[in-house]
Amino acid sequence: MSTHTEEPLRVLTIEGGGMRGLYTVSVLHALAKRFAKEAKTEDIDIGKCFDLVVGTSTGAILATAIAAGISLERIKELYKKTGPDIFTDPVPIYERTRKLQHKIQFWCWVRRHLCRAGNSNHALQSALNEIFGDQTFGKLYEKRNIGLCVSATAFLQHQPRVFKTPHLEGKDRDNGLLLADACLASSAAPVYLPLASITEDDIPEQAYTDGGLWANDPVLLGLIEGLAMSCEKRPIVIISVGTCAPPVGNQPVIKFDRGIIDWRGGISVLELAMSSQGKSARYAVTLLVEQLKRLGKHVDIVRCQEHKPSSAQADLMQLDSASKKALNLMEQLGNRDGQEIYRWCQPPDIDERGKLFIETFKRMPGNGVR
C-alpha cells in the first residue's frame, strides 16, 4: 500500500460478462451496504468513491450507471427484470461429453440463428434509454465530476474505441454522445446480439460491436487513463471487479484439426478470445506496475476476490443465462463474495487490501471525505 501523503487517484474497473453483471453489482452492493452501515448513513453512492470508472460490455453499463449516480438497487433490478427479455433464446450448453439430446438442442439453436443474432437488442436498448435518458458524456462529467471510459469496437474500421468524459484537457469528442448509445455499443456481443447502430459525431448508423473483443477486462485501460489523469507523484489505486466467470480451459486435445462443430459455431472462439484477453491484461498490468514503481510512480491494484462457481453451477453462469434460477445464483454468489471481501476490512485482521478498500469507501457521501 502507498505511504504517500497525497490523496491517490482512485479508479474502478469492471469486466464484461453479459448477465453475470448481476453478480458484479451484487458484490459492490454488499460492500457498499456494509460501509454505509458502518458510517450510519443510507446514502449509497459508490461513484463518489472514485475519480474514474471504466467498464466493458455489461461492465460498461455498470460503470456508466455508477458514474451517473444511479442506485445499485436499480441496477440490480435492471438485470433481474430486463435480462430475461434480452436473452430470450439462450445458447444451449454444448460439449462432446453431453448427451445426444443436448447436442441436438444446440445445433437446432445454431440453425435458427444462421442468418441472425441469437437475440434482438430492442429490449436492451429500451432499458438503457429508460435508465440513462438523454444524458451525455459531457453532461455527466459536468454534473458529477467523475471520469468515465467505455470500451467498444468500431466494426467498420476493425479498431478499438474508447468513449470518454472530458476529464482530460482537449478530449471532448464524446461530449454529445448519449450514455445509452455507448453502453449499447460496448455490449453488442457477437453471435448473442446484433451490431449496435448509434449516432456518433452527428453521423447516424455507426456500427459497433462488443468492447470485450479487445478489453474484456479493462484494467489496463484503467491504468493508462489513470496515468494520464494523475500528476507524476500522485499514487493510483485501482479496484478491479470481475463477473465470476465459470472455470475455463479444455480437456487434453485429441483432435487438432478443429472445424465449425468443434468451435461450437464460433461461440468457443469468442469465449477463448475474451478469456485470454482478460488474463493477458492482468499480466501486462502487473509487469507495468512493477516498472512504474521502479520509476517512482506508486500504483496499487486490488482484484476483488471471486470464488469460482462449481461445475454444477457453471451452466447457470453463462453470458446469456437469464432464468430465475440463474439470476438467484448470481445474486447470491455476488453477495457472498462481497461479504468475504468486507472481511479484509475488519479488525483485527485488516490487511493491505482492506486498508485500500477502507480509504476508498470513506469517500461515499455521509462519510465526510471526498
Coordinates of C-alpha atoms in Angstrom, one line a residue:
M1 CA 0.0 0.0 0.0
S2 CA 1.1 3.5 -0.7
T3 CA 2.7 5.5 2.1
H4 CA 2.4 8.8 0.1
T5 CA 0.6 11.6 1.8
E6 CA -1.1 12.9 -1.4
E7 CA -4.6 11.6 -1.9
P8 CA -4.5 8.8 -4.6
L9 CA -6.4 8.9 -7.8
R10 CA -8.9 6.1 -7.4
V11 CA -10.1 4.0 -10.3
L12 CA -12.8 1.3 -10.6
T13 CA -12.6 -1.1 -13.5
I14 CA -15.5 -3.5 -14.3
E15 CA -15.1 -6.6 -16.5
G16 CA -17.5 -7.8 -19.2
G17 CA -19.6 -10.9 -18.9
G18 CA -23.2 -10.5 -20.0
M19 CA -25.8 -11.4 -17.4
R20 CA -23.0 -12.1 -14.9
G21 CA -23.1 -8.3 -14.4
L22 CA -25.7 -9.2 -11.8
Y23 CA -23.0 -11.0 -9.8
T24 CA -20.8 -7.9 -10.1
V25 CA -23.3 -5.4 -9.0
S26 CA -24.2 -7.7 -6.1
V27 CA -20.6 -7.7 -4.9
L28 CA -20.5 -3.9 -5.0
H29 CA -23.9 -3.6 -3.3
A30 CA -22.9 -5.9 -0.5
L31 CA -19.7 -3.9 0.1
A32 CA -21.4 -0.5 -0.1
K33 CA -24.1 -1.5 2.3
R34 CA -21.6 -2.7 4.9
F35 CA -19.6 0.5 4.7
A36 CA -22.8 2.6 4.7
K37 CA -24.0 0.8 7.8
E38 CA -20.6 1.4 9.5
A39 CA -20.9 5.1 8.7
K40 CA -24.5 5.2 9.8
T41 CA -25.8 6.5 6.5
E42 CA -28.3 5.3 3.9
D43 CA -26.7 7.3 1.1
I44 CA -25.0 4.6 -1.0
D45 CA -23.3 6.4 -3.9
I46 CA -20.1 4.5 -4.7
G47 CA -19.5 6.6 -7.7
K48 CA -18.3 9.3 -5.4
C49 CA -15.6 6.9 -4.1
F50 CA -13.8 7.1 -7.5
D51 CA -12.2 9.7 -9.8
L52 CA -12.5 7.4 -12.8
V53 CA -14.8 4.4 -13.6
V54 CA -14.0 2.2 -16.6
G55 CA -16.1 -0.6 -18.0
T56 CA -16.6 -3.0 -20.9
S57 CA -19.8 -4.6 -22.2
T58 CA -22.0 -5.4 -19.2
G59 CA -19.3 -3.7 -17.1
A60 CA -19.8 -0.6 -19.3
I61 CA -23.5 -0.5 -18.2
L62 CA -22.5 -0.8 -14.6
A63 CA -19.6 1.7 -14.8
T64 CA -21.9 4.3 -16.5
A65 CA -24.7 3.8 -14.0
I66 CA -22.2 4.1 -11.1
A67 CA -20.6 7.2 -12.6
A68 CA -24.0 8.7 -13.1
G69 CA -25.1 8.1 -9.5
I70 CA -27.8 5.6 -10.3
S71 CA -28.5 3.4 -7.3
L72 CA -27.1 -0.1 -7.2
E73 CA -30.6 -1.4 -6.3
R74 CA -31.9 0.0 -9.5
I75 CA -29.1 -1.5 -11.5
K76 CA -29.8 -4.9 -9.9
E77 CA -33.5 -4.6 -10.9
L78 CA -32.4 -3.8 -14.4
Y79 CA -30.7 -7.2 -14.7
K80 CA -33.4 -9.2 -13.0
K81 CA -36.4 -7.6 -14.8
T82 CA -34.8 -6.9 -18.2
G83 CA -32.4 -9.8 -18.5
P84 CA -35.0 -12.4 -19.5
D85 CA -36.4 -10.0 -22.1
I86 CA -33.0 -9.5 -23.6
F87 CA -31.8 -13.1 -23.7
T88 CA -35.0 -14.8 -24.9
D89 CA -33.2 -17.6 -26.7
P90 CA -30.0 -18.5 -24.7
V91 CA -27.4 -20.7 -26.3
P92 CA -27.8 -24.3 -25.1
I93 CA -24.8 -25.8 -23.4
Y94 CA -22.8 -28.0 -25.8
E95 CA -19.9 -30.3 -25.0
R96 CA -18.8 -33.5 -26.6
T97 CA -19.4 -35.3 -23.3
R98 CA -23.0 -34.2 -23.2
K99 CA -26.0 -36.4 -24.1
L100 CA -27.2 -36.5 -27.7
Q101 CA -30.3 -34.5 -26.7
H102 CA -28.1 -31.6 -25.6
K103 CA -26.2 -31.7 -28.9
I104 CA -29.4 -31.7 -30.9
Q105 CA -30.7 -28.7 -28.9
F106 CA -27.5 -26.8 -29.6
W107 CA -27.5 -27.4 -33.3
C108 CA -31.2 -26.5 -33.6
W109 CA -30.3 -23.2 -32.0
V110 CA -27.5 -22.7 -34.5
R111 CA -29.8 -23.5 -37.4
R112 CA -32.4 -20.9 -36.1
H113 CA -29.6 -18.2 -36.0
L114 CA -27.6 -19.0 -39.1
C115 CA -28.5 -15.5 -40.5
R116 CA -29.4 -13.5 -37.4
A117 CA -28.1 -12.9 -33.9
G118 CA -29.2 -15.1 -31.0
N119 CA -31.4 -12.3 -29.6
S120 CA -32.8 -8.9 -30.5
N121 CA -31.2 -5.8 -28.8
H122 CA -34.5 -3.9 -28.7
A123 CA -35.2 -4.8 -25.0
L124 CA -31.7 -3.8 -24.1
Q125 CA -31.8 -0.5 -26.0
S126 CA -35.2 0.3 -24.4
A127 CA -33.9 -0.4 -20.9
L128 CA -30.7 1.7 -21.5
N129 CA -32.8 4.6 -22.8
E130 CA -35.1 4.4 -19.8
I131 CA -32.3 4.4 -17.2
F132 CA -30.0 7.0 -18.8
G133 CA -32.5 9.1 -20.7
D134 CA -30.8 11.9 -22.7
Q135 CA -27.7 12.1 -20.5
T136 CA -24.5 12.6 -22.5
F137 CA -20.8 12.1 -21.5
G138 CA -20.4 15.9 -21.3
K139 CA -23.5 16.4 -19.0
L140 CA -22.4 13.5 -16.8
Y141 CA -19.0 15.0 -16.1
E142 CA -20.3 18.5 -15.6
K143 CA -22.8 17.2 -13.1
R144 CA -20.7 14.6 -11.3
N145 CA -17.1 15.4 -11.9
I146 CA -16.3 11.7 -12.3
G147 CA -14.4 10.4 -15.2
L148 CA -15.9 7.6 -17.3
C149 CA -14.4 5.4 -20.0
V150 CA -16.4 2.8 -22.0
S151 CA -14.7 0.4 -24.5
A152 CA -16.2 -0.7 -27.8
T153 CA -15.1 -2.0 -31.1
A154 CA -15.7 0.0 -34.3
F155 CA -17.0 -2.5 -36.8
L156 CA -16.3 -0.6 -40.0
Q157 CA -12.6 0.1 -39.1
H158 CA -12.0 -3.0 -37.0
Q159 CA -10.4 -0.9 -34.3
P160 CA -10.7 -0.2 -30.6
R161 CA -12.8 2.8 -29.5
V162 CA -12.9 4.4 -26.0
F163 CA -15.9 6.6 -25.3
K164 CA -15.0 9.0 -22.5
T165 CA -16.0 12.0 -20.5
P166 CA -13.9 15.3 -20.9
H167 CA -11.8 14.5 -17.8
L168 CA -8.6 15.1 -19.9
E169 CA -7.9 18.5 -21.4
G170 CA -8.8 18.6 -25.1
K171 CA -10.6 15.2 -25.0
D172 CA -14.1 16.4 -25.6
R173 CA -15.1 14.5 -28.8
D174 CA -17.8 12.4 -26.9
N175 CA -19.4 15.3 -25.0
G176 CA -22.6 15.0 -27.1
L177 CA -22.7 11.2 -27.2
L178 CA -25.6 9.6 -25.4
L179 CA -24.6 7.3 -22.5
A180 CA -27.2 4.8 -23.6
D181 CA -25.7 4.6 -27.1
A182 CA -22.2 4.0 -25.7
C183 CA -23.4 1.2 -23.5
L184 CA -25.3 -0.4 -26.4
A185 CA -22.2 -0.3 -28.5
S186 CA -20.0 -1.7 -25.8
S187 CA -22.3 -4.7 -25.0
A188 CA -23.1 -5.8 -28.6
A189 CA -21.6 -9.3 -28.1
P190 CA -21.1 -11.1 -31.4
V191 CA -23.5 -14.1 -32.0
Y192 CA -25.5 -13.2 -28.9
L193 CA -26.7 -9.7 -30.0
P194 CA -26.8 -7.6 -33.2
L195 CA -24.3 -4.9 -34.0
A196 CA -25.2 -1.6 -32.3
S197 CA -26.3 1.2 -34.5
I198 CA -25.6 4.6 -32.9
T199 CA -25.2 8.3 -33.8
E200 CA -21.7 9.4 -33.4
D201 CA -20.2 12.8 -34.5
D202 CA -23.7 13.6 -35.8
I203 CA -23.4 10.7 -38.2
P204 CA -26.2 8.1 -37.8
E205 CA -26.0 4.3 -38.1
Q206 CA -22.4 3.9 -36.9
A207 CA -21.8 0.2 -36.4
Y208 CA -20.2 -1.1 -33.2
T209 CA -19.6 -4.4 -31.6
D210 CA -18.5 -5.6 -28.1
G211 CA -15.6 -3.9 -26.4
G212 CA -14.8 -7.3 -24.9
L213 CA -13.1 -8.2 -28.2
W214 CA -10.1 -6.2 -27.1
A215 CA -10.7 -5.1 -23.5
N216 CA -13.0 -7.6 -21.8
D217 CA -11.0 -6.8 -18.6
P218 CA -10.4 -3.0 -18.9
V219 CA -7.9 -2.9 -16.0
L220 CA -5.1 -1.9 -18.4
L221 CA -7.2 0.8 -19.9
G222 CA -8.0 2.0 -16.4
L223 CA -4.3 2.2 -15.6
I224 CA -3.4 4.0 -18.8
E225 CA -6.2 6.6 -18.3
G226 CA -5.3 6.9 -14.6
L227 CA -1.7 7.7 -15.5
A228 CA -2.9 10.4 -17.9
M229 CA -5.1 11.9 -15.2
S230 CA -2.6 12.0 -12.4
C231 CA 0.5 14.1 -11.8
E232 CA 3.9 12.5 -11.6
K233 CA 4.0 11.7 -7.9
R234 CA 0.3 11.2 -7.3
P235 CA -0.4 7.5 -6.3
I236 CA -3.1 5.5 -8.2
V237 CA -5.4 2.9 -6.6
I238 CA -7.3 0.6 -8.9
I239 CA -10.1 -1.7 -7.7
S240 CA -10.9 -4.3 -10.4
V241 CA -14.1 -6.3 -10.3
G242 CA -14.9 -9.4 -12.4
T243 CA -18.0 -11.3 -13.2
C244 CA -17.3 -14.8 -11.6
A245 CA -16.9 -16.5 -15.0
P246 CA -17.1 -20.3 -14.9
P247 CA -13.7 -22.1 -15.0
V248 CA -12.2 -22.1 -18.4
G249 CA -10.0 -24.5 -20.3
N250 CA -10.3 -27.7 -22.3
Q251 CA -9.6 -31.3 -21.8
P252 CA -6.4 -32.7 -23.3
V253 CA -6.6 -32.2 -27.0
I254 CA -7.2 -35.3 -29.1
K255 CA -8.4 -33.6 -32.2
F256 CA -6.2 -30.9 -33.5
D257 CA -7.9 -30.3 -36.8
R258 CA -10.9 -28.4 -35.5
G259 CA -13.9 -27.4 -37.6
I260 CA -17.0 -25.3 -37.0
I261 CA -18.7 -28.0 -34.9
D262 CA -15.6 -28.2 -32.6
W263 CA -15.7 -24.4 -32.2
R264 CA -19.4 -24.6 -31.4
G265 CA -20.3 -22.5 -34.3
G266 CA -17.8 -19.8 -33.3
I267 CA -19.0 -19.4 -29.7
S268 CA -15.9 -21.1 -28.3
V269 CA -13.7 -18.7 -30.3
L270 CA -15.4 -15.7 -28.7
E271 CA -15.1 -17.3 -25.2
L272 CA -11.4 -18.1 -25.8
A273 CA -10.6 -14.6 -27.0
M274 CA -12.3 -12.8 -24.2
S275 CA -10.8 -15.1 -21.5
S276 CA -7.3 -14.8 -23.0
Q277 CA -7.6 -11.0 -23.2
G278 CA -8.6 -10.7 -19.6
K279 CA -5.6 -12.8 -18.4
S280 CA -3.2 -11.0 -20.7
A281 CA -4.4 -7.6 -19.5
R282 CA -3.9 -8.5 -15.8
Y283 CA -0.5 -9.9 -16.6
A284 CA 0.6 -6.8 -18.5
V285 CA -0.7 -4.6 -15.7
T286 CA 1.3 -6.5 -13.1
L287 CA 4.5 -6.0 -15.1
L288 CA 3.8 -2.4 -15.9
V289 CA 3.1 -1.6 -12.2
E290 CA 6.5 -3.1 -11.3
Q291 CA 8.2 -0.8 -13.8
L292 CA 6.3 2.2 -12.7
K293 CA 7.3 1.7 -9.1
R294 CA 10.9 1.5 -10.2
L295 CA 10.4 4.9 -11.8
G296 CA 8.9 6.4 -8.7
K297 CA 5.2 6.1 -9.6
H298 CA 3.2 4.2 -7.0
V299 CA 0.2 2.1 -8.2
D300 CA -1.9 -0.3 -6.1
I301 CA -4.2 -2.7 -7.9
V302 CA -6.7 -4.9 -5.9
R303 CA -8.7 -7.6 -7.7
C304 CA -12.0 -8.4 -5.9
Q305 CA -11.9 -12.0 -4.8
E306 CA -14.1 -14.4 -6.8
H307 CA -15.0 -17.9 -5.6
K308 CA -15.3 -19.8 -8.9
P309 CA -18.7 -21.5 -9.4
S310 CA -18.8 -25.2 -9.1
S311 CA -19.3 -27.5 -12.1
A312 CA -23.0 -27.8 -11.0
Q313 CA -23.3 -24.0 -11.1
A314 CA -21.4 -23.3 -14.3
D315 CA -24.3 -24.0 -16.6
L316 CA -26.2 -21.2 -14.8
M317 CA -23.3 -18.7 -15.2
Q318 CA -23.2 -18.3 -18.9
L319 CA -23.1 -15.0 -20.6
D320 CA -26.8 -15.2 -21.6
S321 CA -28.1 -17.1 -18.6
A322 CA -31.3 -15.3 -17.6
S323 CA -33.5 -17.9 -15.9
K324 CA -34.9 -17.2 -12.5
K325 CA -32.6 -19.9 -11.1
A326 CA -29.5 -18.3 -12.7
L327 CA -30.4 -14.8 -11.5
N328 CA -30.8 -16.1 -8.0
L329 CA -27.5 -17.9 -8.1
M330 CA -25.6 -14.8 -9.5
E331 CA -27.1 -12.5 -6.8
Q332 CA -26.3 -15.0 -4.0
L333 CA -22.7 -15.6 -5.2
G334 CA -22.1 -11.8 -5.6
N335 CA -23.4 -11.1 -2.1
R336 CA -21.3 -13.9 -0.7
D337 CA -18.1 -12.6 -2.3
G338 CA -18.9 -9.0 -1.3
Q339 CA -19.3 -10.1 2.3
E340 CA -16.0 -12.0 2.1
I341 CA -14.2 -9.0 0.7
Y342 CA -15.5 -6.9 3.5
R343 CA -13.8 -9.2 6.0
W344 CA -10.5 -7.9 4.6
C345 CA -11.5 -4.6 6.2
Q346 CA -12.4 -5.9 9.7
P347 CA -10.1 -5.8 12.7
P348 CA -8.0 -7.4 14.0
D349 CA -7.0 -8.9 10.6
I350 CA -7.1 -5.9 8.3
D351 CA -4.7 -6.5 5.5
E352 CA -3.3 -4.1 2.9
R353 CA -6.2 -4.8 0.5
G354 CA -8.6 -4.0 3.3
K355 CA -6.9 -0.7 4.0
L356 CA -7.3 0.3 0.4
F357 CA -11.0 -0.5 0.4
I358 CA -11.5 1.4 3.7
E359 CA -9.8 4.5 2.4
T360 CA -11.8 4.3 -0.9
F361 CA -15.2 3.8 0.6
K362 CA -14.6 6.5 3.1
R363 CA -15.4 8.9 0.2
M364 CA -19.0 7.8 0.0
P365 CA -21.4 10.6 0.9
G366 CA -22.1 10.5 4.6
N367 CA -18.5 9.6 5.5
G368 CA -17.3 13.2 5.3
V369 CA -14.4 12.6 2.9
R370 CA -14.1 13.5 -0.8

